PDB file of C-alpha atoms in Angstrom:
ATOM      1  CA  GLY A  29     -48.490 -21.560 -37.563  1.00 70.00           C
ATOM      2  CA  ALA A  30     -49.116 -21.557 -41.289  1.00 87.00           C
ATOM      3  CA  VAL A  31     -48.548 -24.890 -43.022  1.00 93.00           C
ATOM      4  CA  VAL A  32     -47.709 -25.598 -46.635  1.00 96.00           C
ATOM      5  CA  SER A  33     -47.749 -29.147 -47.938  1.00 96.00           C
ATOM      6  CA  GLN A  34     -45.952 -30.380 -51.016  1.00 97.00           C
ATOM      7  CA  HIS A  35     -46.338 -33.705 -52.792  1.00 97.00           C
ATOM      8  CA  PRO A  36     -44.653 -35.887 -53.706  1.00 97.00           C
ATOM      9  CA  SER A  37     -41.600 -35.571 -51.465  1.00 96.00           C
ATOM     10  CA  TRP A  38     -39.526 -37.472 -53.989  1.00 97.00           C
ATOM     11  CA  VAL A  39     -40.024 -38.855 -57.455  1.00 97.00           C
ATOM     12  CA  ILE A  40     -37.950 -40.880 -59.889  1.00 97.00           C
ATOM     13  CA  CYS A  41     -39.019 -40.863 -63.514  1.00 96.00           C
ATOM     14  CA  LYS A  42     -37.756 -41.843 -66.931  1.00 96.00           C
ATOM     15  CA  SER A  43     -36.453 -39.291 -69.376  1.00 97.00           C
ATOM     16  CA  GLY A  44     -39.244 -37.898 -71.550  1.00 96.00           C
ATOM     17  CA  THR A  45     -42.036 -38.290 -69.016  1.00 96.00           C
ATOM     18  CA  SER A  46     -43.862 -35.496 -67.218  1.00 97.00           C
ATOM     19  CA  VAL A  47     -44.011 -35.013 -63.473  1.00 97.00           C
ATOM     20  CA  LYS A  48     -46.545 -32.954 -61.512  1.00 97.00           C
ATOM     21  CA  ILE A  49     -45.749 -31.467 -58.097  1.00 98.00           C
ATOM     22  CA  GLU A  50     -48.529 -30.079 -55.884  1.00 97.00           C
ATOM     23  CA  CYS A  51     -48.220 -27.266 -53.373  1.00 96.00           C
ATOM     24  CA  ARG A  52     -51.053 -26.494 -50.954  1.00 96.00           C
ATOM     25  CA  SER A  53     -51.489 -23.897 -48.239  1.00 94.00           C
ATOM     26  CA  LEU A  54     -53.435 -25.804 -45.587  1.00 94.00           C
ATOM     27  CA  ASP A  55     -54.643 -23.119 -43.196  1.00 91.00           C
ATOM     28  CA  PHE A  56     -54.448 -19.843 -45.052  1.00 91.00           C
ATOM     29  CA  GLN A  57     -55.212 -18.368 -48.443  1.00 91.00           C
ATOM     30  CA  ALA A  58     -52.105 -17.584 -50.435  1.00 90.00           C
ATOM     31  CA  THR A  59     -52.051 -14.398 -52.492  1.00 86.00           C
ATOM     32  CA  THR A  60     -48.876 -15.613 -54.121  1.00 91.00           C
ATOM     33  CA  MET A  61     -47.094 -18.905 -54.468  1.00 94.00           C
ATOM     34  CA  PHE A  62     -43.467 -19.273 -55.462  1.00 95.00           C
ATOM     35  CA  TRP A  63     -41.535 -22.121 -57.029  1.00 97.00           C
ATOM     36  CA  TYR A  64     -37.822 -22.479 -56.346  1.00 97.00           C
ATOM     37  CA  ARG A  65     -35.172 -24.896 -57.521  1.00 97.00           C
ATOM     38  CA  GLN A  66     -31.985 -25.768 -55.695  1.00 95.00           C
ATOM     39  CA  PHE A  67     -28.989 -27.489 -57.250  1.00 92.00           C
ATOM     40  CA  PRO A  68     -26.371 -29.027 -54.940  1.00 88.00           C
ATOM     41  CA  LYS A  69     -24.449 -26.483 -52.878  1.00 85.00           C
ATOM     42  CA  GLN A  70     -26.328 -23.584 -54.443  1.00 89.00           C
ATOM     43  CA  SER A  71     -28.924 -21.077 -53.285  1.00 90.00           C
ATOM     44  CA  LEU A  72     -32.638 -21.440 -53.672  1.00 94.00           C
ATOM     45  CA  MET A  73     -33.286 -19.965 -57.117  1.00 94.00           C
ATOM     46  CA  LEU A  74     -36.678 -18.489 -57.880  1.00 94.00           C
ATOM     47  CA  MET A  75     -38.215 -20.125 -60.947  1.00 95.00           C
ATOM     48  CA  ALA A  76     -41.609 -18.471 -61.078  1.00 94.00           C
ATOM     49  CA  THR A  77     -44.204 -16.546 -59.132  1.00 92.00           C
ATOM     50  CA  SER A  78     -47.863 -17.403 -59.461  1.00 90.00           C
ATOM     51  CA  ASN A  79     -51.057 -15.680 -58.425  1.00 85.00           C
ATOM     52  CA  GLU A  80     -54.438 -17.341 -58.319  1.00 79.00           C
ATOM     53  CA  GLY A  81     -56.290 -17.132 -61.596  1.00 77.00           C
ATOM     54  CA  SER A  82     -53.521 -15.471 -63.571  1.00 81.00           C
ATOM     55  CA  LYS A  83     -50.514 -16.609 -65.571  1.00 85.00           C
ATOM     56  CA  ALA A  84     -47.309 -17.260 -63.729  1.00 90.00           C
ATOM     57  CA  THR A  85     -44.365 -14.892 -64.035  1.00 92.00           C
ATOM     58  CA  TYR A  86     -41.227 -16.814 -64.953  1.00 94.00           C
ATOM     59  CA  GLU A  87     -37.694 -15.778 -64.135  1.00 93.00           C
ATOM     60  CA  GLN A  88     -35.152 -15.250 -66.865  1.00 92.00           C
ATOM     61  CA  GLY A  89     -33.819 -18.535 -68.168  1.00 92.00           C
ATOM     62  CA  VAL A  90     -36.758 -20.645 -66.990  1.00 94.00           C
ATOM     63  CA  GLU A  91     -38.700 -22.147 -69.885  1.00 94.00           C
ATOM     64  CA  LYS A  92     -42.405 -21.632 -69.351  1.00 92.00           C
ATOM     65  CA  ASP A  93     -43.315 -24.414 -71.777  1.00 94.00           C
ATOM     66  CA  LYS A  94     -41.180 -26.871 -69.868  1.00 96.00           C
ATOM     67  CA  PHE A  95     -42.208 -25.864 -66.361  1.00 96.00           C
ATOM     68  CA  LEU A  96     -45.980 -25.446 -66.445  1.00 95.00           C
ATOM     69  CA  ILE A  97     -47.484 -23.712 -63.441  1.00 93.00           C
ATOM     70  CA  ASN A  98     -51.186 -23.740 -62.665  1.00 90.00           C
ATOM     71  CA  HIS A  99     -52.494 -21.728 -59.727  1.00 87.00           C
ATOM     72  CA  ALA A 100     -56.029 -23.070 -59.658  1.00 83.00           C
ATOM     73  CA  SER A 101     -57.154 -21.649 -56.327  1.00 88.00           C
ATOM     74  CA  LEU A 102     -55.939 -19.573 -53.393  1.00 89.00           C
ATOM     75  CA  THR A 103     -54.656 -22.749 -51.745  1.00 92.00           C
ATOM     76  CA  LEU A 104     -53.268 -24.833 -54.605  1.00 93.00           C
ATOM     77  CA  SER A 105     -50.490 -24.414 -57.146  1.00 93.00           C
ATOM     78  CA  THR A 106     -48.997 -27.139 -59.316  1.00 95.00           C
ATOM     79  CA  LEU A 107     -45.708 -27.358 -61.156  1.00 97.00           C
ATOM     80  CA  THR A 108     -45.492 -29.792 -64.062  1.00 97.00           C
ATOM     81  CA  VAL A 109     -42.076 -30.626 -65.430  1.00 97.00           C
ATOM     82  CA  THR A 110     -42.831 -31.662 -69.005  1.00 96.00           C
ATOM     83  CA  SER A 111     -40.646 -34.053 -70.982  1.00 96.00           C
ATOM     84  CA  ALA A 112     -38.194 -34.275 -68.104  1.00 96.00           C
ATOM     85  CA  HIS A 113     -34.510 -34.842 -68.812  1.00 96.00           C
ATOM     86  CA  PRO A 114     -31.643 -35.760 -66.484  1.00 96.00           C
ATOM     87  CA  GLU A 115     -30.561 -32.105 -66.280  1.00 95.00           C
ATOM     88  CA  ASP A 116     -33.947 -31.332 -64.678  1.00 96.00           C
ATOM     89  CA  SER A 117     -32.993 -33.491 -61.708  1.00 96.00           C
ATOM     90  CA  SER A 118     -33.009 -31.137 -58.756  1.00 96.00           C
ATOM     91  CA  PHE A 119     -34.728 -30.193 -55.526  1.00 97.00           C
ATOM     92  CA  TYR A 120     -37.953 -28.234 -56.130  1.00 98.00           C
ATOM     93  CA  ILE A 121     -39.602 -26.333 -53.283  1.00 98.00           C
ATOM     94  CA  CYS A 122     -42.673 -24.145 -53.148  1.00 97.00           C
ATOM     95  CA  SER A 123     -43.676 -21.372 -50.799  1.00 96.00           C
ATOM     96  CA  ALA A 124     -46.769 -19.284 -50.221  1.00 94.00           C
ATOM     97  CA  ARG A 125     -47.451 -15.775 -48.969  1.00 91.00           C
ATOM     98  CA  GLU A 126     -50.717 -14.516 -47.603  1.00 87.00           C
ATOM     99  CA  GLY A 127     -50.063 -10.845 -48.356  1.00 82.00           C
ATOM    100  CA  LEU A 128     -47.694  -8.574 -50.249  1.00 76.00           C
ATOM    101  CA  ALA A 129     -46.298  -6.373 -47.497  1.00 78.00           C
ATOM    102  CA  GLY A 130     -42.548  -6.519 -46.874  1.00 74.00           C
ATOM    103  CA  ASP A 131     -43.123  -8.184 -43.529  1.00 80.00           C
ATOM    104  CA  ASP A 132     -45.412 -10.887 -44.897  1.00 84.00           C
ATOM    105  CA  THR A 133     -43.580 -14.141 -44.376  1.00 87.00           C
ATOM    106  CA  GLN A 134     -43.399 -16.835 -46.994  1.00 91.00           C
ATOM    107  CA  TYR A 135     -44.155 -20.331 -45.735  1.00 95.00           C
ATOM    108  CA  PHE A 136     -42.403 -23.221 -47.366  1.00 96.00           C
ATOM    109  CA  GLY A 137     -43.376 -26.730 -48.268  1.00 96.00           C
ATOM    110  CA  PRO A 138     -40.912 -29.530 -47.491  1.00 96.00           C
ATOM    111  CA  GLY A 139     -39.708 -29.803 -51.093  1.00 97.00           C
ATOM    112  CA  THR A 140     -39.623 -32.468 -53.805  1.00 97.00           C
ATOM    113  CA  ARG A 141     -36.490 -34.316 -54.896  1.00 97.00           C
ATOM    114  CA  LEU A 142     -36.797 -35.083 -58.608  1.00 97.00           C
ATOM    115  CA  THR A 143     -34.490 -37.624 -60.215  1.00 97.00           C
ATOM    116  CA  VAL A 144     -34.757 -38.148 -63.957  1.00 97.00           C
ATOM    117  CA  LEU A 145     -33.113 -41.314 -65.266  1.00 96.00           C
TER     118      LEU A 145
ATOM    119  CA  ILE B  11     -29.731 -11.533 -60.627  1.00 67.00           C
ATOM    120  CA  LEU B  12     -28.867  -9.832 -57.366  1.00 81.00           C
ATOM    121  CA  ASN B  13     -26.012 -11.075 -55.231  1.00 90.00           C
ATOM    122  CA  VAL B  14     -26.857 -12.161 -51.688  1.00 95.00           C
ATOM    123  CA  GLU B  15     -23.910 -13.629 -49.823  1.00 96.00           C
ATOM    124  CA  GLN B  16     -23.774 -15.476 -46.553  1.00 97.00           C
ATOM    125  CA  SER B  17     -20.715 -16.236 -44.492  1.00 97.00           C
ATOM    126  CA  PRO B  18     -19.372 -18.497 -43.297  1.00 97.00           C
ATOM    127  CA  GLN B  19     -20.613 -21.373 -45.457  1.00 95.00           C
ATOM    128  CA  SER B  20     -20.406 -23.727 -42.494  1.00 96.00           C
ATOM    129  CA  LEU B  21     -19.650 -23.524 -38.837  1.00 96.00           C
ATOM    130  CA  HIS B  22     -18.870 -26.133 -36.202  1.00 97.00           C
ATOM    131  CA  VAL B  23     -19.217 -25.044 -32.577  1.00 97.00           C
ATOM    132  CA  GLN B  24     -19.402 -26.688 -29.179  1.00 97.00           C
ATOM    133  CA  GLU B  25     -22.578 -26.683 -27.136  1.00 97.00           C
ATOM    134  CA  GLY B  26     -22.716 -23.489 -25.126  1.00 97.00           C
ATOM    135  CA  ASP B  27     -20.698 -21.414 -27.587  1.00 97.00           C
ATOM    136  CA  SER B  28     -22.194 -18.250 -28.978  1.00 96.00           C
ATOM    137  CA  THR B  29     -21.950 -17.682 -32.696  1.00 96.00           C
ATOM    138  CA  ASN B  30     -22.940 -15.284 -35.445  1.00 95.00           C
ATOM    139  CA  PHE B  31     -23.335 -15.272 -39.215  1.00 95.00           C
ATOM    140  CA  THR B  32     -23.491 -12.561 -41.834  1.00 98.00           C
ATOM    141  CA  CYS B  33     -25.822 -11.895 -44.736  1.00 98.00           C
ATOM    142  CA  SER B  34     -24.732  -9.260 -47.282  1.00 97.00           C
ATOM    143  CA  PHE B  35     -27.152  -7.822 -49.802  1.00 96.00           C
ATOM    144  CA  PRO B  36     -27.456  -4.853 -52.190  1.00 92.00           C
ATOM    145  CA  SER B  37     -27.985  -1.598 -50.315  1.00 85.00           C
ATOM    146  CA  SER B  38     -30.323  -0.176 -52.963  1.00 85.00           C
ATOM    147  CA  ASN B  39     -33.979  -1.056 -53.611  1.00 84.00           C
ATOM    148  CA  PHE B  40     -34.285  -2.641 -50.200  1.00 88.00           C
ATOM    149  CA  TYR B  41     -37.746  -3.893 -49.276  1.00 90.00           C
ATOM    150  CA  ALA B  42     -37.163  -6.447 -46.520  1.00 92.00           C
ATOM    151  CA  LEU B  43     -34.713  -9.068 -45.268  1.00 95.00           C
ATOM    152  CA  HIS B  44     -35.996 -12.451 -44.116  1.00 95.00           C
ATOM    153  CA  TRP B  45     -34.116 -15.066 -42.080  1.00 97.00           C
ATOM    154  CA  TYR B  46     -35.044 -18.756 -42.195  1.00 97.00           C
ATOM    155  CA  ARG B  47     -33.928 -21.837 -40.318  1.00 97.00           C
ATOM    156  CA  TRP B  48     -33.843 -25.040 -42.368  1.00 96.00           C
ATOM    157  CA  GLU B  49     -33.434 -28.411 -40.712  1.00 95.00           C
ATOM    158  CA  THR B  50     -32.744 -31.475 -42.831  1.00 90.00           C
ATOM    159  CA  ALA B  51     -35.893 -33.119 -44.217  1.00 89.00           C
ATOM    160  CA  LYS B  52     -38.109 -30.293 -42.959  1.00 93.00           C
ATOM    161  CA  SER B  53     -39.541 -27.096 -44.423  1.00 94.00           C
ATOM    162  CA  PRO B  54     -37.577 -23.870 -43.990  1.00 95.00           C
ATOM    163  CA  GLU B  55     -39.006 -22.039 -40.993  1.00 94.00           C
ATOM    164  CA  ALA B  56     -39.268 -18.262 -40.851  1.00 93.00           C
ATOM    165  CA  LEU B  57     -37.222 -16.739 -38.020  1.00 96.00           C
ATOM    166  CA  PHE B  58     -37.272 -13.002 -38.571  1.00 95.00           C
ATOM    167  CA  VAL B  59     -38.590 -10.457 -41.011  1.00 94.00           C
ATOM    168  CA  MET B  60     -36.696  -7.174 -40.912  1.00 94.00           C
ATOM    169  CA  THR B  61     -37.762  -4.065 -42.740  1.00 92.00           C
ATOM    170  CA  LEU B  62     -36.209  -0.976 -41.102  1.00 93.00           C
ATOM    171  CA  ASN B  63     -32.595   0.109 -40.888  1.00 94.00           C
ATOM    172  CA  GLY B  64     -31.389  -0.485 -37.348  1.00 94.00           C
ATOM    173  CA  ASP B  65     -33.998  -3.181 -36.673  1.00 94.00           C
ATOM    174  CA  GLU B  66     -33.090  -5.625 -33.945  1.00 97.00           C
ATOM    175  CA  LYS B  67     -35.229  -8.697 -33.410  1.00 97.00           C
ATOM    176  CA  LYS B  68     -34.998 -11.456 -30.842  1.00 97.00           C
ATOM    177  CA  LYS B  69     -36.562 -14.885 -30.417  1.00 95.00           C
ATOM    178  CA  GLY B  70     -35.257 -16.753 -27.393  1.00 95.00           C
ATOM    179  CA  ARG B  71     -31.487 -17.192 -27.788  1.00 97.00           C
ATOM    180  CA  ILE B  72     -31.502 -16.037 -31.403  1.00 97.00           C
ATOM    181  CA  SER B  73     -31.348 -12.409 -32.435  1.00 98.00           C
ATOM    182  CA  ALA B  74     -30.750 -10.453 -35.619  1.00 98.00           C
ATOM    183  CA  THR B  75     -29.729  -6.951 -36.611  1.00 98.00           C
ATOM    184  CA  LEU B  76     -30.137  -5.038 -39.846  1.00 97.00           C
ATOM    185  CA  ASN B  77     -28.099  -2.326 -41.577  1.00 96.00           C
ATOM    186  CA  THR B  78     -29.732  -1.400 -44.858  1.00 95.00           C
ATOM    187  CA  LYS B  79     -27.352   1.483 -45.612  1.00 94.00           C
ATOM    188  CA  GLU B  80     -24.324  -0.765 -45.771  1.00 94.00           C
ATOM    189  CA  GLY B  81     -26.249  -3.857 -46.844  1.00 95.00           C
ATOM    190  CA  TYR B  82     -25.760  -6.448 -44.128  1.00 96.00           C
ATOM    191  CA  SER B  83     -27.611  -8.355 -41.451  1.00 98.00           C
ATOM    192  CA  TYR B  84     -26.171 -10.388 -38.583  1.00 98.00           C
ATOM    193  CA  LEU B  85     -27.775 -13.415 -36.953  1.00 98.00           C
ATOM    194  CA  TYR B  86     -26.592 -14.251 -33.441  1.00 97.00           C
ATOM    195  CA  ILE B  87     -27.126 -17.424 -31.449  1.00 98.00           C
ATOM    196  CA  LYS B  88     -26.308 -17.253 -27.764  1.00 97.00           C
ATOM    197  CA  GLY B  89     -25.335 -20.449 -25.961  1.00 97.00           C
ATOM    198  CA  SER B  90     -25.749 -22.774 -28.963  1.00 97.00           C
ATOM    199  CA  GLN B  91     -27.535 -26.062 -28.381  1.00 97.00           C
ATOM    200  CA  PRO B  92     -27.444 -29.228 -30.543  1.00 96.00           C
ATOM    201  CA  GLU B  93     -31.032 -28.526 -31.607  1.00 96.00           C
ATOM    202  CA  ASP B  94     -29.813 -25.279 -33.204  1.00 97.00           C
ATOM    203  CA  SER B  95     -27.994 -27.361 -35.811  1.00 97.00           C
ATOM    204  CA  ALA B  96     -29.505 -26.384 -39.148  1.00 97.00           C
ATOM    205  CA  THR B  97     -28.867 -24.302 -42.231  1.00 97.00           C
ATOM    206  CA  TYR B  98     -29.670 -20.626 -41.762  1.00 98.00           C
ATOM    207  CA  LEU B  99     -30.820 -18.801 -44.876  1.00 97.00           C
ATOM    208  CA  CYS B 100     -31.315 -15.143 -45.527  1.00 97.00           C
ATOM    209  CA  ALA B 101     -33.526 -13.795 -48.312  1.00 95.00           C
ATOM    210  CA  PHE B 102     -33.452 -10.279 -49.713  1.00 94.00           C
ATOM    211  CA  LEU B 103     -36.838  -9.014 -50.837  1.00 91.00           C
ATOM    212  CA  TYR B 104     -36.032  -6.910 -53.875  1.00 85.00           C
ATOM    213  CA  ASN B 105     -39.482  -5.633 -54.622  1.00 77.00           C
ATOM    214  CA  PHE B 106     -42.801  -6.486 -53.063  1.00 76.00           C
ATOM    215  CA  ASN B 107     -42.731 -10.055 -54.289  1.00 80.00           C
ATOM    216  CA  LYS B 108     -39.290 -11.254 -55.418  1.00 87.00           C
ATOM    217  CA  PHE B 109     -36.846 -12.968 -53.086  1.00 91.00           C
ATOM    218  CA  TYR B 110     -33.133 -13.559 -53.624  1.00 93.00           C
ATOM    219  CA  PHE B 111     -31.604 -16.144 -51.302  1.00 95.00           C
ATOM    220  CA  GLY B 112     -28.092 -16.582 -49.995  1.00 95.00           C
ATOM    221  CA  SER B 113     -26.583 -20.072 -50.070  1.00 95.00           C
ATOM    222  CA  GLY B 114     -26.938 -20.433 -46.332  1.00 96.00           C
ATOM    223  CA  THR B 115     -24.731 -21.027 -43.330  1.00 97.00           C
ATOM    224  CA  LYS B 116     -24.731 -24.617 -42.127  1.00 97.00           C
ATOM    225  CA  LEU B 117     -24.366 -24.747 -38.358  1.00 97.00           C
ATOM    226  CA  ASN B 118     -23.359 -27.896 -36.526  1.00 97.00           C
ATOM    227  CA  VAL B 119     -23.445 -27.763 -32.718  1.00 97.00           C
ATOM    228  CA  LYS B 120     -21.575 -30.595 -31.016  1.00 96.00           C
ATOM    229  CA  PRO B 121     -22.801 -31.804 -27.616  1.00 94.00           C
TER     230      PRO B 121
END
């Protein structure tokens, strides 16, 4: 089956630093990659949708200057949390879709637990 | 933001019991409904993708139904096993590329 990797799986950083999270589709080319955030006991919330070679589309309330997304190729997307603060501590998870039909599954990475001190 | 609700939030059953969960979603602008199984420390795994009203899908002991007119989907597990313990998520595909997730149903199957 399709595999999506995500690194790092966890990261602890100091307030004010930037953190980069990588998401790779290992055995397929992803038309679209998604970035989600999950706070405790809440749903996965879509942060942004990215397509290779174009700017990401951010959801309402997500600051594009704080959460920089680069979709450099059909197999790699990165999320950089800039000037991280404790309120950015959360679980971040990416997914990738090969196509855009309703029955095209999204395949998830294992997620990244970010803790900002 | 669209409202996707799952119930119950958690469920504890004995091995061998059959169980079912509900996912409720808006009945308008339906594109697809996806079910995922998410075990701790692993990636969510796609179970079913449902696109047509009346769809019924089955994978082993797990099956799902879809009613787009009234906005709900049921997931059934027959003869639950401890390895079925996981969080089950549904995701409503609002347009061709935007998913709204429920908070999940956490299933614990006791041996």
